[in-house]
mmCIF file of C-alpha atoms in Angstrom:
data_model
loop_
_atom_site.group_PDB
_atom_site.id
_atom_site.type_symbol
_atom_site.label_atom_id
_atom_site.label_comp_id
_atom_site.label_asym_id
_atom_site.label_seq_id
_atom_site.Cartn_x
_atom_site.Cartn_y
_atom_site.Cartn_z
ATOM 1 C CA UNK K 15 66.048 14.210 49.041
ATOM 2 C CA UNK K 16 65.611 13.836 45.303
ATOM 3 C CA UNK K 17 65.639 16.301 42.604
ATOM 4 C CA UNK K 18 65.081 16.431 39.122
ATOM 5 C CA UNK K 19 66.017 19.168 36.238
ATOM 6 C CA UNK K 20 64.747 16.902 33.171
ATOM 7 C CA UNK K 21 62.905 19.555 31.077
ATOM 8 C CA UNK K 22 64.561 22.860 32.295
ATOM 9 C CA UNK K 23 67.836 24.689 30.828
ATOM 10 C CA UNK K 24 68.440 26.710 34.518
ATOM 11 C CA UNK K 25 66.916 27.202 37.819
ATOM 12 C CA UNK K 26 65.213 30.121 36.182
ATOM 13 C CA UNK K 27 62.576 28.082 34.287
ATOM 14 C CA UNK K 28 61.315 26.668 37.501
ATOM 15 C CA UNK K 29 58.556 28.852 38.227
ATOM 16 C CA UNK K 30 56.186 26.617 40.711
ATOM 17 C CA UNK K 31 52.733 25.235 40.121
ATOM 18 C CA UNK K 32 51.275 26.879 36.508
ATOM 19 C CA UNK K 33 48.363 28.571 36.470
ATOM 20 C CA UNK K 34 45.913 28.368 33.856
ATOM 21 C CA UNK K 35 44.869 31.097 31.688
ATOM 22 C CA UNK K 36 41.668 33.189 31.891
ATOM 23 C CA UNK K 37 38.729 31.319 31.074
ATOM 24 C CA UNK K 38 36.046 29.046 33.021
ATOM 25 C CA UNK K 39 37.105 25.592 34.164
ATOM 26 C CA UNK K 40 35.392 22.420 35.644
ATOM 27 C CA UNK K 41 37.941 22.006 38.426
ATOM 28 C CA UNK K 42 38.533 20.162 41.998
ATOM 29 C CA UNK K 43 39.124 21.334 45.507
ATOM 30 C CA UNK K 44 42.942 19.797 45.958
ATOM 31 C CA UNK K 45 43.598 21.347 48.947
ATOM 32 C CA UNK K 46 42.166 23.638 51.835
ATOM 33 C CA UNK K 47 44.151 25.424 54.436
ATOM 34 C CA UNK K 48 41.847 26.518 57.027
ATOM 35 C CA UNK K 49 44.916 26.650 60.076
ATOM 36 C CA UNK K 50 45.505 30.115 60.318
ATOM 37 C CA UNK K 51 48.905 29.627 61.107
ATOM 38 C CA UNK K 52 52.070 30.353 58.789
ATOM 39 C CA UNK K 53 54.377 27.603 58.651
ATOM 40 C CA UNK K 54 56.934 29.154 61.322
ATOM 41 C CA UNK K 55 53.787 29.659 63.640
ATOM 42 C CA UNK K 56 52.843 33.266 62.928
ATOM 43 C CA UNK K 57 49.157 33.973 62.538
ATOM 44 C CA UNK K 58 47.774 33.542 58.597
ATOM 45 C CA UNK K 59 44.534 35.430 58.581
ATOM 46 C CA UNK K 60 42.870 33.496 55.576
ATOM 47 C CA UNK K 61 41.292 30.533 54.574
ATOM 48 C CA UNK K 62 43.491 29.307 51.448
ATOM 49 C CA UNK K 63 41.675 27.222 48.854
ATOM 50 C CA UNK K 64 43.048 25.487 46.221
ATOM 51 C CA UNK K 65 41.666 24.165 43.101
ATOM 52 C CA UNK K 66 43.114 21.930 40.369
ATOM 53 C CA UNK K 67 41.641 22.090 36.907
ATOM 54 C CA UNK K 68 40.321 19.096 35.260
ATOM 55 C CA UNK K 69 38.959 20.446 31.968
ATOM 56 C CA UNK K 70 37.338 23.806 30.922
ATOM 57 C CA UNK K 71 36.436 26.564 28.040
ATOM 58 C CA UNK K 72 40.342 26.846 27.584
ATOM 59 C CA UNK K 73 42.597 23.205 26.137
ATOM 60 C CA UNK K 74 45.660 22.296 27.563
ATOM 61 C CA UNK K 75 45.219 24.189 31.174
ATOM 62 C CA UNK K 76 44.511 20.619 33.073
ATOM 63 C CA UNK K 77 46.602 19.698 36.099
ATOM 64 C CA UNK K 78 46.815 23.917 36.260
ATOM 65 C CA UNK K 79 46.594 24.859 40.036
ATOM 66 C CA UNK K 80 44.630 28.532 41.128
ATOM 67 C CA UNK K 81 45.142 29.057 44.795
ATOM 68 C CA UNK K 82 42.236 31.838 46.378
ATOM 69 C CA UNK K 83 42.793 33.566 49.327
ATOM 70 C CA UNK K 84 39.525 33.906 51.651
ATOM 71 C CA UNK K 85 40.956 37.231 54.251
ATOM 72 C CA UNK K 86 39.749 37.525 57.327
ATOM 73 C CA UNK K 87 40.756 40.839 58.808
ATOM 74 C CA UNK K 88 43.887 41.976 60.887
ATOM 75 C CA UNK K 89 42.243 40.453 64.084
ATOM 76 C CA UNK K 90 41.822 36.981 62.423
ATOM 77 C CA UNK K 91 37.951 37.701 62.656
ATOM 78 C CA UNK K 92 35.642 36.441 59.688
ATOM 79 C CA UNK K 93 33.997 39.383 58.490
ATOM 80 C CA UNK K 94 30.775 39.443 56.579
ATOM 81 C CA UNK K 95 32.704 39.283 53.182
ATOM 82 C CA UNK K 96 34.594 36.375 54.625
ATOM 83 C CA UNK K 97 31.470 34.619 55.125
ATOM 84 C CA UNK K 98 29.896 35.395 52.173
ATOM 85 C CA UNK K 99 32.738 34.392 49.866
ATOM 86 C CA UNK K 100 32.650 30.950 51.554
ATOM 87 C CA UNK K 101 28.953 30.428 51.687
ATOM 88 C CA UNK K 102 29.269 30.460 47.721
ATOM 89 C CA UNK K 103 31.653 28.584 47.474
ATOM 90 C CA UNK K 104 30.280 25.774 49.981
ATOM 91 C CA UNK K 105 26.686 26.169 48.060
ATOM 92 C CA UNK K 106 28.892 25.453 45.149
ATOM 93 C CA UNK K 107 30.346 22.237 46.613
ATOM 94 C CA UNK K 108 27.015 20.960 47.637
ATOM 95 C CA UNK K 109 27.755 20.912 51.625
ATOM 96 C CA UNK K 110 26.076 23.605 52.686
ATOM 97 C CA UNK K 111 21.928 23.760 51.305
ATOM 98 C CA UNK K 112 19.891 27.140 50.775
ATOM 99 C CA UNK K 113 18.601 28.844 53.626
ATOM 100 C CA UNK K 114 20.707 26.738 55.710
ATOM 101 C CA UNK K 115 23.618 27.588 58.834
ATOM 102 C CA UNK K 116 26.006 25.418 59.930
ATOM 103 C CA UNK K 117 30.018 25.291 60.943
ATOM 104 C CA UNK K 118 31.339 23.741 57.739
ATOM 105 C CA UNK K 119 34.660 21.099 58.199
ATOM 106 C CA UNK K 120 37.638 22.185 55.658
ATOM 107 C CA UNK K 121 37.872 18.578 54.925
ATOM 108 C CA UNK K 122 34.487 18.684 53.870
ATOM 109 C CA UNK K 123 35.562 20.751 50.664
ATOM 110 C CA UNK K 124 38.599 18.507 49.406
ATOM 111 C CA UNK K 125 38.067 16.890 46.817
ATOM 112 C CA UNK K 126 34.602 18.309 45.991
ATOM 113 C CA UNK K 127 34.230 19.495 42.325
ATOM 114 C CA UNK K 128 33.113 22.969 41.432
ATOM 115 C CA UNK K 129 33.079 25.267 38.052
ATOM 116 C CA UNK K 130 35.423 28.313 38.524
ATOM 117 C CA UNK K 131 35.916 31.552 36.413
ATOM 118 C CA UNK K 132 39.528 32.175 36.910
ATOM 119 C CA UNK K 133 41.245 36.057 36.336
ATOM 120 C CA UNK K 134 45.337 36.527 35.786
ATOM 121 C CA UNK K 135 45.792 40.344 37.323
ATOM 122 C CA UNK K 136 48.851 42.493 37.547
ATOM 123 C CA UNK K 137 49.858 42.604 41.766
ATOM 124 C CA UNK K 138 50.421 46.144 43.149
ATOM 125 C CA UNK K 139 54.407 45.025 44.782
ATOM 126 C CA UNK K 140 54.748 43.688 40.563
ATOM 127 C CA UNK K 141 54.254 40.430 38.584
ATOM 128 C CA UNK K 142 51.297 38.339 38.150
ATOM 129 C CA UNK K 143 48.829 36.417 40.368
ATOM 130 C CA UNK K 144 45.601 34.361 39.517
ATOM 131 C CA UNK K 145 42.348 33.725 41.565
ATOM 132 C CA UNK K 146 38.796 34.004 41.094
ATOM 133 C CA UNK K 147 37.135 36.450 39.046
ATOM 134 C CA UNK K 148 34.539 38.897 40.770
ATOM 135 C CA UNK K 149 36.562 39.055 43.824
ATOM 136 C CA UNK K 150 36.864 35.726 44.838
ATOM 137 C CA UNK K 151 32.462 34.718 44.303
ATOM 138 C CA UNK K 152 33.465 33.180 40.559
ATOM 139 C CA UNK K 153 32.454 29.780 41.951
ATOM 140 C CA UNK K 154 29.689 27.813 40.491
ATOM 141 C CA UNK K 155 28.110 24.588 40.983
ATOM 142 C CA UNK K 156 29.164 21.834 37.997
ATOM 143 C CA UNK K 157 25.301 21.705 37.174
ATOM 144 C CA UNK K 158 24.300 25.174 37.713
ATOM 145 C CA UNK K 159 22.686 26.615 34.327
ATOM 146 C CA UNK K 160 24.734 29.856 34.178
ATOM 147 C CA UNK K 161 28.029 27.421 33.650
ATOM 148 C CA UNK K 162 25.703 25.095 31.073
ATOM 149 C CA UNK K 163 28.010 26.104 28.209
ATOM 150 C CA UNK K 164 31.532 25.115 30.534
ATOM 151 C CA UNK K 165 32.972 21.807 29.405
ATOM 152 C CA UNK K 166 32.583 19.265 32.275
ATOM 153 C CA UNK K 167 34.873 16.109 32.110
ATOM 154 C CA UNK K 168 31.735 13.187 32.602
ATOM 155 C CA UNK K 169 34.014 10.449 34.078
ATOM 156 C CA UNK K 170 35.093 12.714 37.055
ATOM 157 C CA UNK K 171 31.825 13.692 37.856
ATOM 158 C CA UNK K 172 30.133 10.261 37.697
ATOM 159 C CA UNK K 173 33.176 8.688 40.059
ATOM 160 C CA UNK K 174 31.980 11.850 42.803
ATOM 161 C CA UNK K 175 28.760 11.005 42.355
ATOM 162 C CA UNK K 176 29.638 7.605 43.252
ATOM 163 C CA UNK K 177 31.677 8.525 46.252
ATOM 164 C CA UNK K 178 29.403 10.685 47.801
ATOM 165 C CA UNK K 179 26.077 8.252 47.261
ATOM 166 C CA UNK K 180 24.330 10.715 44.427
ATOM 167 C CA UNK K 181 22.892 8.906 41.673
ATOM 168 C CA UNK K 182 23.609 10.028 38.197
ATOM 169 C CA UNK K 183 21.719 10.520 35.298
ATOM 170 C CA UNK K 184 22.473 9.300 31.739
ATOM 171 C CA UNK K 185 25.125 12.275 31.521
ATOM 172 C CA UNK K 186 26.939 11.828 35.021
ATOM 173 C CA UNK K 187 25.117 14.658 35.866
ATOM 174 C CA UNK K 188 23.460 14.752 39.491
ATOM 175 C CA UNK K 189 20.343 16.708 41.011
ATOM 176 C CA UNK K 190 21.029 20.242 41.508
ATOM 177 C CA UNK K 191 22.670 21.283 44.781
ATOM 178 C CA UNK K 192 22.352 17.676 45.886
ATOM 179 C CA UNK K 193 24.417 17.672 49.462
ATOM 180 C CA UNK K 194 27.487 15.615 49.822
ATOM 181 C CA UNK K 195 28.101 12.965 52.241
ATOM 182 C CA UNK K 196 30.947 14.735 55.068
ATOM 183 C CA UNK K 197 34.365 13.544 54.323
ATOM 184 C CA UNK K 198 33.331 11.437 51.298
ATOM 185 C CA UNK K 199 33.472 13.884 49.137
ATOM 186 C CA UNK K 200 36.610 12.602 46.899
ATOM 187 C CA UNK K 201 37.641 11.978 43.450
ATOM 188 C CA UNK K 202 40.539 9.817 41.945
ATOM 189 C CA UNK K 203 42.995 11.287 39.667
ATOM 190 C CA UNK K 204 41.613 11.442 35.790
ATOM 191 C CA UNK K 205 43.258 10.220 32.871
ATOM 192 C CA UNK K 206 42.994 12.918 29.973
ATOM 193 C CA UNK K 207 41.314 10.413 27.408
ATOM 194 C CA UNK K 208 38.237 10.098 29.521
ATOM 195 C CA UNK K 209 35.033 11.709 28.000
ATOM 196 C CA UNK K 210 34.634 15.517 28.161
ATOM 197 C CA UNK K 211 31.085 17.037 26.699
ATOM 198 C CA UNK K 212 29.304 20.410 27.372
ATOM 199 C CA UNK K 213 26.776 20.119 29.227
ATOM 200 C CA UNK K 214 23.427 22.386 28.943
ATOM 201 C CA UNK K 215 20.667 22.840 31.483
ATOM 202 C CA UNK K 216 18.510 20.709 29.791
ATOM 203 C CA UNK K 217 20.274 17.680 30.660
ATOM 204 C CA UNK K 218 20.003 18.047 34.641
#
């Protein structure tokens, strides 16, 4: 087992995984927990996303994790918010299409890239937690024209592209909602000196 304290003056400035500050962020899907079980086997009635920022509105949040919550209800039944929460976000991720049904893989959302608008709130039982604003639906597309304005980091997208088989245009950009290829969705990790640019509508 090996620890490290390099960077901390007591156990009390080890807080976890930061979260980033309000603000809208091009970001990854790191990790999905779709198993509905609770690491000593009791029942978990949600689907737990997790996204990693890459770049965004707001400087110096990258690496920041934001983990949302997707409740089912006390049954473990996917109600219609459920589903509608996670259609977005899958339209977001370019697996699922418009006017299209289909059982979607959790795999299939690691590693896919998405832009999120991310809310800090106070919790009811005290302190802080972070998620997505507007109740969980503040999931975008990265090429969606009401995110236009959010910085996108260009290297990132263009190696998803490439992983997934979607050409890109001069600006790394891809076609809008194009689908992604199953389990190929992936990314590597980005170094922080790789190109970052706003990108607008116009350059879909």
């Amino acid at each position: 087992m090996k620890a490290s304290a390099k960077g901390y003056q007591s156990e009390s400035d080890v807080k976890g995984k930061p979260a980033p500050v309000d603000g809208h962020y091009h970001v990854t899907i790191s990790n999905v927990n779709d198993s509905r079980a609770r690491k000593d086997g009791s029942p978990l009635n949600a689907t737990i996303v997790e996204f990693e920022v890459i770049t965004g509105s707001v400087p110096g949040q990258e690496g920041k994790t934001v983990s949302q919550w997707y409740n089912l209800d006390d049954q473990g039944t996917e109600t219609a918010e459920y589903c509608e929460k996670v259609s977005r976000l899958c339209m977001a991720a370019g697996i699922l299409k418009p006017g299209e049904e289909k059982d979607v893989d959790a795999a299939d959302l690691e590693n896919c890239q998405v832009v999120i608008k991310v809310q800090n709130y106070a919790k009811k039982t005290g302190g802080t937690g972070c998620g997505l604003a507007d109740y969980g639906l503040g999931v975008w597309g990265i090429n969606h024209p009401d995110v236009a304005s959010v910085p996108k980091h260009l290297d990132a997208i263009r190696l998803w592209n490439e992983v997934r088989g979607v050409s890109n245009n001069g600006n790394g950009q891809a076609a809008a909602y194009a689908s992604g290829n199953g389990h190929g969705n992936g990314h590597a990790p980005v170094s922080g000196n790789a190109a970052t640019a706003t990108v607008s509508a116009d350059d879909i």
